[in-house]
Amino acid sequence: MPRSIQSTQPPLKFITQRFNPLVLQIVRWLLPIALRFRTRPWLTAGIVGIEAKNVEVLAELYQQFQAGKIRFLLAFRHPEVEDPLCMLYLLSRIVPRVARQEGISLQSLVHSYFLYDRGMTVWAGNWLGWLFSRVGGVPVHRGRRLDRQAIQTARELFTNGELPIAVAPEGGTNGHSGIVSPLEPGVAQMGFWCVEDLQKANRTETVIIVPIAIQYRYVEPPWSKLDWLLSKLEADSGLAVKEIDRGTQEEIYYQRLCRLAEYLITEMEEFYRRFYHQDIPKTSSTDESASPNQVLIARLHRLLDKALQVTEQYFGVQAQGNFIDRCRRLEEAGWNYIYRKDLPDINALPPFKRGLADWIAEEADLRMRHMRIVESFVAVTATYIQEKPTAERFAETALLVFDMLSRIQDTTLPGRPRLGLRQAHITVGEPISVTERFRNSQGDRYAARQGVSDLTKDLQIALEKMIS
């Protein structure tokens, strides 16, 4: 996350895709180091192993792609920021190895183009845009109703590119290996467009979408590190230390996490009630059948709604859709205030107008922080930990709280503490034929829209089954 924005910025330009095999090869050489340490080598090591299932399915698809028989899109789960690195490892190391073992002949490079959020270069720096463009990346401006240049580029690559294309249909990370966020319809729509473009060109390739699930597990349950993290969160939040010694280890950690969550929600409710004049009742739910967990989650969702309302009221944006939809629209609204397309040359502005523009940019950045906090909790549920009280689920939830406190305490978001060594588990799902579905959805616009909707639902179900 960048430091606080205090001045207006020129508009974000589209970063043209300039695939360079040499740059990709260098990235592949450095990949094991990046997986283990990412960008902060002084933190506890990260991913030390990647396992994959049903990889022969992907190897065969690459063989058919290289033979000109199919076009395909990799629709991968996106729970963590490490997912793209794991996907690169899958394609560069595991697929070629499995292909050799299965006697599947691959004639050329096993890689893919991919879509990435244009905002990543805002917080990471311009170097990331340069790198992504050289390894096949296409930037997408999230929140924009129609990013024409990105859509046209991705559509062209899907239909005519030398490689398949990879897209995260969730649109962003949710921090949960065990929960799939609602999918955006873009992946299904791209599949239908590809079939349409191939038919117009009198080409016979079959269009396929391949669901891919990614999950993470610790090599050893990091209970001691989790205890340290919870103690830090309790201290940073100002929550008085309280010894909890009844119950199993999992029960004690769960009580501590719930106690911390209730304290933070209560503090944030008062924050929005007092300083943003939000109507938030001080009493809990009157539903006697609701469990304490359900009451807590209901309060959290009400708080997230109020936080978004504060930002929506400022930007004049209507509240429509789920939390993710609302966050996307607010991100676009904020960027329009900061990255000013209506100012051809901000350096040529007179001091008075430049001061007003800087004022607006700084305030927009502050308002967007409410939305950033909401983004961290869009997938939190009342039963996620109770269903499977594993170290992974405790850690995921505690790290989301860490993100929230970090955003509030500082203008920069520090790297998450590494709680232990992790392994990534990748599952390649059964290919979904878009061509067949396209034939069944011919007729009118309603049938086409329904076809996209049905494909999106089926892709969601496939990903959910793969991580259950």
Coordinates of C-alpha atoms in Angstrom, one line a residue:
M1 CA 0.0 0.0 0.0
P2 CA 1.4 3.4 -0.9
R3 CA 2.1 6.3 1.5
S4 CA -0.8 8.7 1.9
I5 CA -1.5 10.5 -1.3
Q6 CA -1.3 14.3 -0.8
S7 CA -1.4 15.6 -4.3
T8 CA -3.2 15.0 -7.6
Q9 CA -1.7 12.6 -10.0
P10 CA -1.7 12.3 -13.8
P11 CA -4.1 9.6 -15.2
L12 CA -3.0 6.0 -15.1
K13 CA -2.0 5.0 -18.6
F14 CA -2.6 1.6 -20.1
I15 CA 0.5 -0.6 -19.9
T16 CA 1.0 -2.3 -23.3
Q17 CA 1.7 -6.1 -23.2
R18 CA 5.2 -6.7 -24.5
F19 CA 5.9 -10.4 -23.9
N20 CA 9.7 -11.1 -23.7
P21 CA 10.8 -14.8 -23.4
L22 CA 14.2 -13.7 -22.0
V23 CA 12.6 -11.8 -19.1
L24 CA 10.2 -14.7 -18.5
Q25 CA 13.2 -17.1 -18.3
I26 CA 15.0 -14.9 -15.7
V27 CA 11.8 -14.8 -13.6
R28 CA 11.6 -18.5 -13.8
W29 CA 15.1 -18.9 -12.6
L30 CA 14.3 -16.6 -9.6
L31 CA 11.0 -18.2 -8.9
P32 CA 12.1 -20.6 -6.0
I33 CA 13.6 -17.6 -4.2
A34 CA 10.5 -15.5 -4.8
L35 CA 8.3 -18.2 -3.5
R36 CA 10.2 -18.7 -0.3
F37 CA 11.0 -15.1 0.6
R38 CA 9.0 -12.9 -1.7
T39 CA 10.3 -9.3 -1.3
R40 CA 11.2 -9.4 2.4
P41 CA 13.9 -11.9 3.1
W42 CA 14.1 -11.0 6.8
L43 CA 10.6 -12.4 7.4
T44 CA 9.9 -16.0 8.2
A45 CA 10.1 -18.2 5.0
G46 CA 7.0 -18.6 2.9
I47 CA 6.2 -21.4 0.4
V48 CA 8.6 -24.3 0.4
G49 CA 6.6 -26.8 -1.7
I50 CA 3.9 -26.9 -4.4
E51 CA 1.9 -30.0 -5.1
A52 CA -0.6 -30.4 -7.9
K53 CA -3.4 -32.9 -8.9
N54 CA -4.8 -33.8 -12.3
V55 CA -1.9 -32.0 -14.0
E56 CA -2.0 -34.4 -16.9
V57 CA -5.3 -32.8 -17.9
L58 CA -3.6 -29.5 -18.3
A59 CA -0.6 -31.0 -20.2
E60 CA -3.0 -32.6 -22.7
L61 CA -4.8 -29.2 -23.1
Y62 CA -1.5 -27.5 -23.9
Q63 CA -0.8 -30.2 -26.5
Q64 CA -4.1 -29.6 -28.2
F65 CA -3.6 -25.9 -28.0
Q66 CA -0.2 -26.1 -29.7
A67 CA -1.8 -28.3 -32.3
G68 CA -4.4 -25.6 -33.1
K69 CA -7.4 -27.6 -31.9
I70 CA -8.5 -25.5 -28.9
R71 CA -8.3 -22.2 -27.2
F72 CA -8.4 -22.2 -23.4
L73 CA -8.6 -19.9 -20.4
L74 CA -7.2 -20.8 -16.9
A75 CA -9.7 -19.6 -14.3
F76 CA -7.8 -19.8 -11.0
R77 CA -8.7 -19.2 -7.4
H78 CA -7.1 -16.1 -5.9
P79 CA -7.1 -16.4 -2.1
E80 CA -3.6 -14.9 -1.5
V81 CA -1.1 -12.6 -3.2
E82 CA 1.3 -15.6 -3.8
D83 CA -1.2 -17.3 -6.2
P84 CA 0.4 -15.9 -9.4
L85 CA 3.8 -17.2 -8.3
C86 CA 2.2 -20.6 -7.7
M87 CA 0.5 -20.6 -11.1
L88 CA 3.9 -19.7 -12.7
Y89 CA 5.5 -22.6 -10.9
L90 CA 2.7 -24.9 -12.1
L91 CA 3.1 -24.0 -15.7
S92 CA 6.9 -23.7 -15.8
R93 CA 7.9 -26.7 -13.7
I94 CA 5.1 -29.1 -12.9
V95 CA 3.2 -29.3 -16.3
P96 CA 6.4 -30.0 -18.4
R97 CA 7.5 -32.6 -15.9
V98 CA 4.1 -34.4 -15.9
A99 CA 4.0 -34.1 -19.7
R100 CA 7.4 -36.0 -19.9
Q101 CA 6.2 -38.6 -17.5
E102 CA 3.0 -39.2 -19.4
G103 CA 4.6 -39.1 -22.8
I104 CA 2.8 -36.0 -23.9
S105 CA 4.7 -34.1 -26.4
L106 CA 4.8 -30.3 -25.9
Q107 CA 6.4 -28.4 -28.8
S108 CA 6.8 -24.9 -27.3
L109 CA 6.7 -22.7 -24.2
V110 CA 4.2 -23.7 -21.5
H111 CA 3.1 -20.3 -20.2
S112 CA 0.0 -18.0 -20.3
Y113 CA -0.9 -14.4 -20.7
F114 CA -2.7 -13.1 -17.6
L115 CA -4.9 -10.2 -16.4
Y116 CA -3.8 -8.2 -13.4
D117 CA -5.2 -5.3 -11.4
R118 CA -3.9 -1.9 -12.7
G119 CA -3.9 -0.8 -9.1
M120 CA -1.0 -3.1 -8.2
T121 CA 1.4 -0.8 -9.8
V122 CA 0.1 2.1 -7.7
W123 CA 1.2 0.5 -4.4
A124 CA 4.1 -1.6 -5.7
G125 CA 5.7 0.9 -8.1
N126 CA 6.1 1.3 -11.9
W127 CA 8.7 -1.5 -12.0
L128 CA 5.9 -4.1 -11.5
G129 CA 4.1 -2.8 -14.6
W130 CA 7.3 -3.1 -16.6
L131 CA 7.9 -6.6 -15.4
F132 CA 4.3 -7.8 -15.8
S133 CA 4.1 -6.5 -19.4
R134 CA 7.3 -8.5 -20.3
V135 CA 5.9 -11.8 -18.9
G136 CA 2.5 -11.5 -20.6
G137 CA 0.4 -9.4 -18.3
V138 CA -2.5 -7.2 -19.3
P139 CA -3.6 -4.5 -16.8
V140 CA -7.3 -4.2 -16.0
H141 CA -8.8 -1.1 -14.4
R142 CA -11.0 -2.6 -11.7
G143 CA -14.3 -0.9 -11.0
R144 CA -14.5 0.7 -14.4
R145 CA -17.7 -0.3 -16.1
L146 CA -15.9 -0.9 -19.4
D147 CA -12.1 -0.9 -19.6
R148 CA -12.2 -1.0 -23.4
Q149 CA -8.5 -1.2 -24.1
A150 CA -8.0 -4.0 -21.6
I151 CA -11.0 -5.9 -22.8
Q152 CA -10.0 -5.6 -26.5
T153 CA -6.4 -6.7 -25.7
A154 CA -7.5 -9.7 -23.6
R155 CA -10.1 -10.7 -26.2
E156 CA -7.5 -10.5 -29.0
L157 CA -5.0 -12.6 -27.0
F158 CA -7.6 -15.2 -26.1
T159 CA -8.6 -15.6 -29.8
N160 CA -5.2 -15.2 -31.5
G161 CA -2.4 -15.2 -29.0
E162 CA 0.4 -17.7 -29.0
L163 CA -0.4 -18.7 -25.4
P164 CA -3.6 -19.4 -23.4
I165 CA -4.7 -16.7 -21.0
A166 CA -5.2 -16.9 -17.2
V167 CA -7.7 -14.9 -15.2
A168 CA -8.8 -14.9 -11.5
P169 CA -12.6 -14.8 -11.7
E170 CA -13.0 -13.6 -8.1
G171 CA -11.4 -10.3 -9.2
G172 CA -9.2 -10.1 -6.1
T173 CA -7.9 -11.9 -3.0
N174 CA -10.2 -12.7 -0.1
G175 CA -7.6 -14.2 2.3
H176 CA -9.5 -17.5 2.7
S177 CA -8.3 -20.8 1.2
G178 CA -11.6 -22.4 2.1
I179 CA -14.1 -19.8 0.7
V180 CA -14.7 -18.8 -2.9
S181 CA -15.9 -15.2 -3.3
P182 CA -18.8 -14.5 -5.7
L183 CA -17.3 -14.8 -9.3
E184 CA -17.5 -11.9 -11.6
P185 CA -19.0 -12.7 -15.1
G186 CA -16.0 -11.5 -17.0
V187 CA -14.4 -14.9 -17.5
A188 CA -17.6 -16.5 -18.9
Q189 CA -18.2 -13.5 -21.1
M190 CA -14.6 -13.7 -22.5
G191 CA -15.3 -17.4 -23.3
F192 CA -18.4 -16.5 -25.3
W193 CA -16.6 -13.7 -27.1
C194 CA -13.8 -16.1 -28.1
V195 CA -16.3 -18.5 -29.6
E196 CA -18.0 -15.7 -31.4
D197 CA -14.7 -14.3 -32.8
L198 CA -13.6 -17.8 -33.9
Q199 CA -16.9 -18.4 -35.8
K200 CA -16.6 -15.0 -37.5
A201 CA -13.1 -16.0 -38.7
N202 CA -14.4 -19.5 -39.9
R203 CA -12.1 -21.3 -37.4
T204 CA -13.0 -24.5 -35.7
E205 CA -11.1 -24.5 -32.4
T206 CA -13.0 -25.5 -29.3
V207 CA -13.1 -22.9 -26.5
I208 CA -12.5 -24.3 -23.0
I209 CA -12.3 -22.8 -19.5
V210 CA -10.2 -24.8 -16.9
P211 CA -11.0 -24.2 -13.2
I212 CA -8.0 -24.3 -11.0
A213 CA -8.1 -24.3 -7.2
I214 CA -5.2 -23.1 -5.0
Q215 CA -5.0 -23.7 -1.2
Y216 CA -2.3 -23.3 1.4
R217 CA -1.3 -25.4 4.4
Y218 CA 1.4 -25.0 7.0
V219 CA 4.1 -27.7 7.1
E220 CA 3.7 -27.6 10.9
P221 CA 0.7 -25.9 12.7
P222 CA 2.2 -22.6 13.9
W223 CA 0.4 -22.4 17.2
S224 CA 3.2 -20.6 19.0
K225 CA 3.5 -18.0 16.3
L226 CA -0.3 -17.6 16.3
D227 CA -0.1 -17.0 20.0
W228 CA 2.5 -14.3 19.4
L229 CA 0.3 -12.7 16.7
L230 CA -2.8 -12.7 18.8
S231 CA -0.8 -11.1 21.7
K232 CA 0.5 -8.4 19.4
L233 CA -3.0 -7.7 18.0
E234 CA -4.4 -7.5 21.6
A235 CA -1.7 -5.1 22.7
D236 CA -1.9 -2.9 19.5
S237 CA -5.7 -2.6 19.9
G238 CA -5.5 -1.7 23.6
L239 CA -7.4 -4.8 24.7
A240 CA -6.6 -5.7 28.3
V241 CA -4.7 -9.0 28.7
K242 CA -6.9 -11.8 30.0
E243 CA -5.8 -15.3 30.7
I244 CA -8.0 -18.0 29.2
D245 CA -7.0 -21.4 30.4
R246 CA -10.2 -23.5 29.9
G247 CA -10.7 -25.7 26.9
T248 CA -8.5 -27.2 24.3
Q249 CA -5.8 -25.3 22.5
E250 CA -8.2 -24.6 19.6
E251 CA -11.0 -23.5 22.0
I252 CA -8.6 -21.0 23.8
Y253 CA -7.4 -19.5 20.5
Y254 CA -11.0 -19.2 19.3
Q255 CA -12.1 -17.4 22.5
R256 CA -9.2 -15.0 22.2
L257 CA -10.0 -14.3 18.5
C258 CA -13.8 -13.7 19.2
R259 CA -12.9 -11.5 22.2
L260 CA -10.6 -9.4 20.0
A261 CA -13.1 -9.2 17.2
E262 CA -16.0 -8.1 19.5
Y263 CA -13.7 -5.4 21.1
L264 CA -12.6 -4.1 17.7
I265 CA -16.2 -4.0 16.3
T266 CA -17.4 -2.2 19.4
E267 CA -14.6 0.4 19.0
M268 CA -15.2 0.9 15.3
E269 CA -19.0 1.2 15.9
E270 CA -18.4 4.0 18.3
F271 CA -15.9 5.6 15.8
Y272 CA -18.4 5.7 13.0
R273 CA -21.3 6.7 15.4
R274 CA -19.4 9.6 16.9
F275 CA -17.3 11.0 14.1
Y276 CA -19.3 10.1 11.0
H277 CA -22.7 10.4 12.6
Q278 CA -23.8 6.9 11.5
D279 CA -27.0 5.5 13.1
I280 CA -25.6 2.3 14.7
P281 CA -27.6 0.8 17.6
K282 CA -25.8 0.2 20.8
T283 CA -27.9 -2.8 21.6
S284 CA -27.2 -6.3 20.2
S285 CA -29.6 -8.4 18.2
T286 CA -33.0 -9.2 19.8
D287 CA -33.1 -12.5 18.0
E288 CA -32.9 -15.0 20.9
S289 CA -32.3 -17.9 18.5
A290 CA -29.1 -16.3 17.2
S291 CA -25.8 -17.6 18.4
P292 CA -23.1 -15.2 19.7
N293 CA -21.2 -15.9 16.5
Q294 CA -24.2 -14.9 14.3
V295 CA -24.7 -11.8 16.4
L296 CA -21.1 -10.8 16.0
I297 CA -21.1 -11.4 12.2
A298 CA -24.3 -9.4 11.9
R299 CA -22.7 -6.5 13.7
L300 CA -19.6 -6.8 11.4
H301 CA -21.7 -6.7 8.3
R302 CA -23.6 -3.7 9.5
L303 CA -20.3 -2.0 10.3
L304 CA -19.0 -2.8 6.8
D305 CA -22.1 -1.4 5.3
K306 CA -21.8 1.9 7.3
A307 CA -18.1 2.2 6.4
L308 CA -19.0 1.9 2.7
Q309 CA -21.9 4.4 3.2
V310 CA -19.5 7.0 4.5
T311 CA -17.4 6.7 1.4
E312 CA -20.4 6.4 -1.0
Q313 CA -21.9 9.6 0.5
Y314 CA -18.7 11.5 -0.1
F315 CA -18.3 10.4 -3.7
G316 CA -22.0 10.5 -4.5
V317 CA -22.0 6.8 -5.4
Q318 CA -25.2 4.7 -5.0
A319 CA -25.0 1.5 -2.9
Q320 CA -25.7 -1.3 -5.3
G321 CA -24.8 -5.0 -5.2
N322 CA -22.7 -6.9 -2.6
F323 CA -19.8 -5.5 -0.7
I324 CA -17.3 -6.4 -3.4
D325 CA -19.4 -4.6 -6.1
R326 CA -19.6 -1.5 -3.9
C327 CA -15.8 -1.6 -3.2
R328 CA -15.1 -1.8 -6.9
R329 CA -17.2 1.3 -7.7
L330 CA -15.7 3.3 -4.9
E331 CA -12.2 2.4 -6.0
E332 CA -13.0 3.8 -9.5
A333 CA -14.7 6.9 -8.0
G334 CA -11.6 7.5 -5.8
W335 CA -9.2 7.1 -8.7
N336 CA -11.2 9.6 -10.7
Y337 CA -10.5 12.2 -8.0
I338 CA -6.8 11.3 -7.7
Y339 CA -5.7 10.4 -11.2
R340 CA -7.3 13.3 -13.1
K341 CA -8.1 12.7 -16.8
D342 CA -9.7 16.1 -17.0
L343 CA -6.4 17.9 -16.3
P344 CA -4.2 17.6 -19.4
D345 CA -1.1 19.0 -17.6
I346 CA -1.3 19.3 -13.8
N347 CA 2.0 21.1 -13.7
A348 CA 0.6 23.9 -15.8
L349 CA -2.1 24.7 -13.4
P350 CA -2.0 28.0 -11.5
P351 CA -1.2 27.5 -7.8
F352 CA -4.8 28.1 -6.7
K353 CA -6.3 25.4 -8.9
R354 CA -3.4 23.0 -8.2
G355 CA -4.0 23.5 -4.5
L356 CA -7.7 22.6 -4.9
A357 CA -6.8 19.5 -7.0
D358 CA -4.3 18.3 -4.4
W359 CA -6.9 18.9 -1.6
I360 CA -9.4 16.7 -3.4
A361 CA -6.8 14.0 -4.1
E362 CA -5.8 13.9 -0.5
E363 CA -9.3 13.7 0.8
A364 CA -10.3 11.0 -1.7
D365 CA -7.4 8.9 -0.5
L366 CA -8.5 9.2 3.1
R367 CA -12.1 8.3 2.2
M368 CA -10.9 5.2 0.2
R369 CA -9.3 3.8 3.4
H370 CA -12.7 3.0 4.7
M371 CA -13.3 0.9 1.6
R372 CA -9.9 -0.8 2.0
I373 CA -10.8 -2.0 5.4
V374 CA -14.1 -3.4 4.1
E375 CA -12.2 -5.2 1.4
S376 CA -10.3 -7.3 4.0
F377 CA -13.5 -8.7 5.5
V378 CA -15.8 -9.4 2.6
A379 CA -15.5 -13.2 3.0
V380 CA -15.6 -13.5 6.8
T381 CA -18.4 -15.8 8.0
A382 CA -19.7 -16.9 11.4
T383 CA -18.8 -20.6 10.9
Y384 CA -15.5 -20.6 9.0
I385 CA -13.3 -21.5 11.9
Q386 CA -15.9 -23.6 13.7
E387 CA -16.4 -25.8 10.7
K388 CA -12.7 -26.6 10.6
P389 CA -10.7 -25.2 13.6
T390 CA -7.4 -25.6 11.8
A391 CA -4.2 -23.5 12.3
E392 CA -4.7 -22.3 8.7
R393 CA -8.1 -20.9 9.3
F394 CA -7.1 -19.3 12.6
A395 CA -4.1 -17.8 10.9
E396 CA -6.1 -16.5 7.9
T397 CA -8.5 -14.7 10.2
A398 CA -5.9 -13.3 12.5
L399 CA -3.9 -11.9 9.5
L400 CA -7.0 -10.1 8.2
V401 CA -7.2 -8.4 11.6
F402 CA -3.5 -7.6 11.3
D403 CA -4.2 -6.0 7.9
M404 CA -7.0 -3.8 9.4
L405 CA -4.9 -2.6 12.3
S406 CA -2.0 -1.9 10.1
R407 CA -4.1 0.2 7.7
I408 CA -5.4 2.3 10.6
Q409 CA -2.1 2.7 12.5
D410 CA 0.0 3.7 9.6
T411 CA -0.2 5.2 6.1
T412 CA 1.8 2.2 4.7
L413 CA 0.8 -1.5 5.0
P414 CA 3.7 -3.5 6.3
G415 CA 4.4 -7.0 5.1
R416 CA 2.4 -9.6 6.9
P417 CA 4.4 -11.6 9.5
R418 CA 5.2 -15.1 8.3
L419 CA 3.8 -17.6 10.8
G420 CA 5.6 -20.6 9.3
L421 CA 6.5 -22.6 6.3
R422 CA 3.6 -23.3 3.9
Q423 CA 2.8 -25.7 1.1
A424 CA 0.6 -24.8 -1.8
H425 CA -1.9 -27.4 -3.1
I426 CA -3.2 -26.9 -6.6
T427 CA -6.0 -28.9 -8.2
V428 CA -6.7 -28.8 -11.9
G429 CA -10.5 -29.2 -12.5
E430 CA -12.4 -30.7 -15.3
P431 CA -12.4 -28.6 -18.5
I432 CA -15.7 -26.8 -19.3
S433 CA -16.6 -26.5 -23.0
V434 CA -17.7 -22.9 -23.7
T435 CA -18.3 -23.8 -27.4
E436 CA -21.0 -26.3 -26.5
R437 CA -22.7 -23.8 -24.2
F438 CA -22.5 -21.1 -26.8
R439 CA -24.5 -23.2 -29.2
N440 CA -27.2 -23.8 -26.6
S441 CA -27.5 -20.1 -25.8
Q442 CA -28.1 -18.9 -29.4
G443 CA -31.3 -17.0 -30.0
D444 CA -31.7 -13.6 -28.4
R445 CA -29.9 -11.4 -26.0
Y446 CA -31.7 -12.9 -23.0
A447 CA -30.5 -16.4 -23.9
A448 CA -26.9 -15.1 -24.3
R449 CA -27.0 -13.3 -20.9
Q450 CA -28.4 -16.4 -19.3
G451 CA -25.7 -18.5 -20.9
V452 CA -23.0 -16.3 -19.3
S453 CA -24.8 -16.4 -16.0
D454 CA -25.2 -20.2 -16.0
L455 CA -21.5 -20.6 -17.0
T456 CA -20.4 -18.3 -14.1
K457 CA -22.5 -20.3 -11.6
D458 CA -21.2 -23.6 -12.8
L459 CA -17.6 -22.3 -12.6
Q460 CA -18.3 -21.2 -9.0
I461 CA -19.7 -24.6 -8.1
A462 CA -16.7 -26.3 -9.7
L463 CA -14.2 -24.2 -7.7
E464 CA -16.1 -24.7 -4.5
K465 CA -16.2 -28.4 -4.9
M466 CA -12.4 -28.5 -5.5
I467 CA -11.6 -26.8 -2.2
S468 CA -14.3 -28.5 0.0

